[in-house]
XYZ file of C-alpha atoms in Angstrom:
340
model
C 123.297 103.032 97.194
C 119.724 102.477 95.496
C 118.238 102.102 92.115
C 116.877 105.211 90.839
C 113.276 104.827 88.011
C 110.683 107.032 87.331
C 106.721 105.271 87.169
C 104.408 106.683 84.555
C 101.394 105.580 84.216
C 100.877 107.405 80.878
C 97.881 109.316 81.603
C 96.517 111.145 78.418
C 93.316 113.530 78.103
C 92.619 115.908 75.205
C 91.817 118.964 78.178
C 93.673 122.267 76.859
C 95.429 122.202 80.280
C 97.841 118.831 80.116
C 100.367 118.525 77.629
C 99.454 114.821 76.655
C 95.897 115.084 74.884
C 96.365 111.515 72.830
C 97.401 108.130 72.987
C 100.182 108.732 70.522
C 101.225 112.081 72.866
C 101.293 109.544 75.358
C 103.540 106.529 73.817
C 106.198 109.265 71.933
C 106.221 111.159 75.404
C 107.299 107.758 77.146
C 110.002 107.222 74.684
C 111.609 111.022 75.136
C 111.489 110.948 78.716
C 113.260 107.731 78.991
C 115.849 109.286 76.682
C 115.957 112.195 79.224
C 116.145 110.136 82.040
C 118.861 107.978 81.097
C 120.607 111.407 79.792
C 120.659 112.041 83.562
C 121.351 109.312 85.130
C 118.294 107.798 86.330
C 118.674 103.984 86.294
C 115.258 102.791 85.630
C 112.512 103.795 82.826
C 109.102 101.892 84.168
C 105.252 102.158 82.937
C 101.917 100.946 84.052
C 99.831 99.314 82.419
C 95.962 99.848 82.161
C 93.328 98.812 79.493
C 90.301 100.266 78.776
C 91.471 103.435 79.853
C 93.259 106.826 78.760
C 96.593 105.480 79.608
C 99.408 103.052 78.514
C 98.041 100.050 78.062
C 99.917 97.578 74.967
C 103.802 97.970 77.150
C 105.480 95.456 74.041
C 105.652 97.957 71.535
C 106.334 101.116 73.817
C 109.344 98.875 75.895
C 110.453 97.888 72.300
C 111.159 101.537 71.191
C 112.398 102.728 74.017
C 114.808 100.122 74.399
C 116.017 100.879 70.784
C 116.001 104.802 71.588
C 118.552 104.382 74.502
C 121.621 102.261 75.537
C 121.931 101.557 79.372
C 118.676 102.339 81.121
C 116.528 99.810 82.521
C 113.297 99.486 80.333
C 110.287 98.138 82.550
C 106.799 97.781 83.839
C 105.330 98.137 86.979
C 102.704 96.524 86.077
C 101.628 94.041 83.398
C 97.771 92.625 84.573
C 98.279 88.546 83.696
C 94.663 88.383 84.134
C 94.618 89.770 80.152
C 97.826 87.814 78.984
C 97.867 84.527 76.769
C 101.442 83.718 78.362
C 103.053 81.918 75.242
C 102.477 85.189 73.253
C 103.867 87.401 76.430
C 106.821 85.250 75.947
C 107.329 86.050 72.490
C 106.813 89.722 72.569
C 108.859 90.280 76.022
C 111.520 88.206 74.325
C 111.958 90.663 71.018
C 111.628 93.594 73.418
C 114.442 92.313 75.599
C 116.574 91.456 72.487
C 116.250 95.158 71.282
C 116.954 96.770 74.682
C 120.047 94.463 74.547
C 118.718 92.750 77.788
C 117.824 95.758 79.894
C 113.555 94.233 80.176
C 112.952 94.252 83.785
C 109.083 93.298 83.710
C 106.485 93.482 86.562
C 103.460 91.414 86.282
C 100.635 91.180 88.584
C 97.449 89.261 89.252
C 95.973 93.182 88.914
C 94.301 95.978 90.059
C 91.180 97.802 90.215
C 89.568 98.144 86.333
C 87.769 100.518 84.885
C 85.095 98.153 83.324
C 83.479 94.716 84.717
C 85.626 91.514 84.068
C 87.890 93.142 81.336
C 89.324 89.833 80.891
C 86.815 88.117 79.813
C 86.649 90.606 76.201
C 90.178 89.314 76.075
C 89.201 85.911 75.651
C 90.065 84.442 78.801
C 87.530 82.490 81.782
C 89.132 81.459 84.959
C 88.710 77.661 85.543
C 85.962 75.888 87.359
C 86.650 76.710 90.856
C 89.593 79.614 89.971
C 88.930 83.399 90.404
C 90.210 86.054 88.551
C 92.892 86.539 90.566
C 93.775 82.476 90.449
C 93.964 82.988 86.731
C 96.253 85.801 86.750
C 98.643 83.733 89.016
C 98.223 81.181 87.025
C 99.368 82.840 83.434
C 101.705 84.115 85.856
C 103.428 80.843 86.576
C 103.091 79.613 83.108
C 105.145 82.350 81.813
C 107.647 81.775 83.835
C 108.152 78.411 83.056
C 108.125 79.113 78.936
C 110.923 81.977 79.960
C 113.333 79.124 80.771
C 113.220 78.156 77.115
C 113.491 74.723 77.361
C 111.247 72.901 74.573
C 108.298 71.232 74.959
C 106.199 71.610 71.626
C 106.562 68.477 68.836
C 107.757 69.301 65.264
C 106.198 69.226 62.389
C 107.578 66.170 60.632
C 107.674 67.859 57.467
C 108.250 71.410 58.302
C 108.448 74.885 56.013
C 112.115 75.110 57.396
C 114.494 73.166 59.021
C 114.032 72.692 62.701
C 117.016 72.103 65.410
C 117.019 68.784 67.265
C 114.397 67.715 69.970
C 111.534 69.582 70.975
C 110.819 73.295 70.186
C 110.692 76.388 72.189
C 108.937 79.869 71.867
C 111.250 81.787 70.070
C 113.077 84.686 69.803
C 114.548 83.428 73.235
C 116.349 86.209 75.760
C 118.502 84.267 77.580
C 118.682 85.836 81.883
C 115.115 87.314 80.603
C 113.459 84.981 83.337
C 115.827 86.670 86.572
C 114.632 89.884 85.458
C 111.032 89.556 86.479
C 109.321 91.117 89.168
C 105.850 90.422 91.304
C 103.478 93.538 91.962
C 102.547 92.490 95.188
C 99.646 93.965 97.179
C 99.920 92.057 100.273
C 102.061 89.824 102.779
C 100.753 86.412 101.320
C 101.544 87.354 97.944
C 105.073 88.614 98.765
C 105.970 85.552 99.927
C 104.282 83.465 97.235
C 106.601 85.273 94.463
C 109.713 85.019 96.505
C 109.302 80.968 96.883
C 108.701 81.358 92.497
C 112.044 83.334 92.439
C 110.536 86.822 90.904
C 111.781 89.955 92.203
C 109.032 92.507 94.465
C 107.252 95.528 93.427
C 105.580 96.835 96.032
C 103.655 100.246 94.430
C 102.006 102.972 96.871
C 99.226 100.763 98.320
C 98.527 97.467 99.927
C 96.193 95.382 101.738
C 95.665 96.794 105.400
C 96.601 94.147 107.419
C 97.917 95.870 110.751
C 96.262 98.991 110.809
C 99.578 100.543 110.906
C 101.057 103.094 108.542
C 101.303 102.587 105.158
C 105.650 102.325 105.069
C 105.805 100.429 108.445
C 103.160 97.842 106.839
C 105.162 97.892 103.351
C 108.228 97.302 105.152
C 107.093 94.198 107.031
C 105.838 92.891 103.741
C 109.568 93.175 102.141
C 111.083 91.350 104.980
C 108.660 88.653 104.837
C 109.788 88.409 101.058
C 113.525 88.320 102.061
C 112.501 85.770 104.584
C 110.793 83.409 102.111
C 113.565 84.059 99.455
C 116.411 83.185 101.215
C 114.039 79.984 102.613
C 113.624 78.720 99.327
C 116.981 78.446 98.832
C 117.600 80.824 95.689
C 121.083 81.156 94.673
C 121.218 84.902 93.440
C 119.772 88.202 95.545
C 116.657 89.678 95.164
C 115.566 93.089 94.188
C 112.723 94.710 95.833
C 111.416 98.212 94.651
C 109.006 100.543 95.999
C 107.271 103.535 94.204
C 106.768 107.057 95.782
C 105.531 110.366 94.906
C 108.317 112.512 95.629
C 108.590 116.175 94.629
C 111.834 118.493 95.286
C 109.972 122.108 95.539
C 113.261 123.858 94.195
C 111.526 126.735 92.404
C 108.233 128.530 92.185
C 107.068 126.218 89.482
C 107.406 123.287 91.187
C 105.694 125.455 94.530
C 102.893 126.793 92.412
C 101.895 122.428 91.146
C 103.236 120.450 94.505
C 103.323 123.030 97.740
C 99.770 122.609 98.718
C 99.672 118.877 97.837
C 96.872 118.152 100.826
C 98.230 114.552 100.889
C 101.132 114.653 103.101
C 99.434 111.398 105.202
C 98.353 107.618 104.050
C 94.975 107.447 103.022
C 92.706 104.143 103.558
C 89.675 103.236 101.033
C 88.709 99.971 99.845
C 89.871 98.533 96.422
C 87.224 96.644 95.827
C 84.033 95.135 98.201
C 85.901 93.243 100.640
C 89.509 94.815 100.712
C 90.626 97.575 102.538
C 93.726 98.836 102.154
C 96.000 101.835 102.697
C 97.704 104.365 100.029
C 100.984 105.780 101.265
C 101.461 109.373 101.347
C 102.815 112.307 98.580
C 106.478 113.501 99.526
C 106.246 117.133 98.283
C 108.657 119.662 100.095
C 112.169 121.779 100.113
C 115.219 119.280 99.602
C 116.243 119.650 103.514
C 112.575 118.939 104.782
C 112.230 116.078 102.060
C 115.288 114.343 103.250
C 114.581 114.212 106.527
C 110.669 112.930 105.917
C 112.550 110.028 103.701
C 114.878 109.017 105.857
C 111.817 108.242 108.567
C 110.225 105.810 104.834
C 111.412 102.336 106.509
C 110.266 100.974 103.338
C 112.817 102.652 101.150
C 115.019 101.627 103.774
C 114.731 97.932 102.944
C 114.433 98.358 98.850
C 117.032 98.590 96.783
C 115.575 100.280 93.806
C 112.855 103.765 94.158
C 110.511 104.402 91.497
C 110.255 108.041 91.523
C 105.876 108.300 89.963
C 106.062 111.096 87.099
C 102.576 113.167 86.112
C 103.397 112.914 82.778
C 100.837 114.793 81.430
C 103.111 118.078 83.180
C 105.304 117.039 79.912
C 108.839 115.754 79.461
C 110.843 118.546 79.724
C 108.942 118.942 83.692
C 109.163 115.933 84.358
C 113.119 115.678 83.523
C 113.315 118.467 85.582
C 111.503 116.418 88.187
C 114.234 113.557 88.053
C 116.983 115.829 87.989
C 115.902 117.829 91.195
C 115.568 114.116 93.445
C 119.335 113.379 91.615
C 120.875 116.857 92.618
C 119.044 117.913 95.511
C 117.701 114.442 97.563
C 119.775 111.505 96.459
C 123.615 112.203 97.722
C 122.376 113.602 100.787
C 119.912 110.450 101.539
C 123.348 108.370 100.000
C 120.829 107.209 97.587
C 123.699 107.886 95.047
């Protein structure tokens, strides 16, 4: 039994030929397919996040309405660059988001990825520390937001303040209590896996990581989410973990789906480099008939060891595809892969 999302990254592009040509085509498109979604079934509504770009990039407001617009589907990201976040006003806005959702946030954050201009950061105001990188930074507003999530206080009050304060010292507020269990690490590589088990955050591991064995791309990934479940039950945490992975997968049940997905052309992993120094692999596309696609999946030792699949959406097909999509891995993949 698995966790069932959908990843959108939220691509938009004013070409005649996608049905998302604006930001605001984009955000509302979000909201009705994680109506759809949860209409049938699907567990898990997830969205990148990327600035500077034609894609969904502020998640607070997006993860705020679509938690209002449904009742049981988990609202999340997959993932939220800390390199860009002041932490104690993350905490805020992930707090009123959860409150609205009725505690359905489930929130991956990341150190980041690959940007489409140089040092975005620093236009956000923020400098890594003498002797910090970028990605130090980002681990570090990582860590920090964590620790404000507990909601224990630690700011002084004003001794004559505009409205009457509770005893001791003061948290961030609004406050989502079970908000902090619910977060999750993007994790690119072994190190990093390990580093946000022993900080108790669930693992995302998306359709790339470091290379570090030369091997392919689900054999690596699974190695990576056992050297997690290692460090997590090392540390000593008292509840289990959740791990997700994210896949291209695509049911080819009609001549629709044939005409977009049957000549994919990436039916292997692919290997490029990130940035200078990192090379690293990008799993394959799943694109096929329902029998063939269940026996390629069941070969995915990575999905093996998750509990939850993020099923990546081109949203710029349009909702009412991409609901058809979810509904073909639901009907046609999922009971027969006991995925449901």
């Amino acid at each position: 039994m698995k966790k069932l999302g959908f990843l959108s990254f939220g691509h938009w592009t004013p070409s005649s030929q996608s049905q998302t040509r604006s930001a605001s085509d984009a955000l509302l498109q979000s909201i009705d397919l994680a109506v759809a979604a949860e209409e049938l079934g699907l567990d898990g509504a997830y969205f990148r996040v990327h600035h500077f770009a034609r894609q969904l990039a502020s998640p607070f407001p997006l993860l705020a309405a679509a938690g209002a617009k449904t009742k049981r589907i988990e609202i999340g990201t997959g993932v939220i660059d800390m390199r860009y976040e002041n932490p104690y006003y993350m905490v805020e806005d992930a707090g009123a988001a959860d409150l609205i959702a009725g505690g359905r946030l489930q929130l991956g954050i990341s150190r980041g990825s690959p940007e489409q201009v140089i040092d975005g950061w620093r236009y956000f105001g923020y400098e890594p520390a003498e002797g910090q990188n970028a990605s130090d930074m980002g681990r570090q507003h990582a860590e920090i937001f964590l620790n404000l999530l507990r909601g224990e206080g630690f700011a002084e009050p004003s001794p004559r303040p505009m409205f009457p304060n509770p005893p001791g010292l003061l948290r961030i507020e609004p406050h989502s209590e079970g908000l902090r269990e619910r977060i999750w690490w993007g994790s690119g590589s072994n190190a990093t896996a390990v580093w946000a088990a022993k900080l108790g955050m669930n693992l995302q591991s998306s359709t790339l990581k470091d290379d570090e064995t030369g091997e392919a791309f689900h054999v690596q990934q699974a190695a990576q989410i056992r050297a997690y479940k290692a460090a997590w039950k090392e540390a000593g945490h008292t509840r289990e973990p959740r791990v997700s992975v994210s896949r291209s997968i695509f049911a080819l049940v009609n001549d629709q789906d044939r005409a977009y997905f049957g000549r994919s052309g990436q039916s292997e992993d692919q290997v490029g480099f990130i940035d200078e120094k990192t090379r690293a692999v990008f799993g394959r596309s799943y694109a096929a008939e329902p029998d063939v696609l269940v026996e390629q999946l069941r070969k995915d030792e990575a999905i093996a060891e998750a509990d939850t699949v993020l099923l990546t959406v081109p949203n710029q097909l349009g909702v009412d595809y991409n609901a058809h999509v979810i509904e073909a891995i639901l009907k046609h993949v999922a009971p027969a892969l006991r995925w449901r």
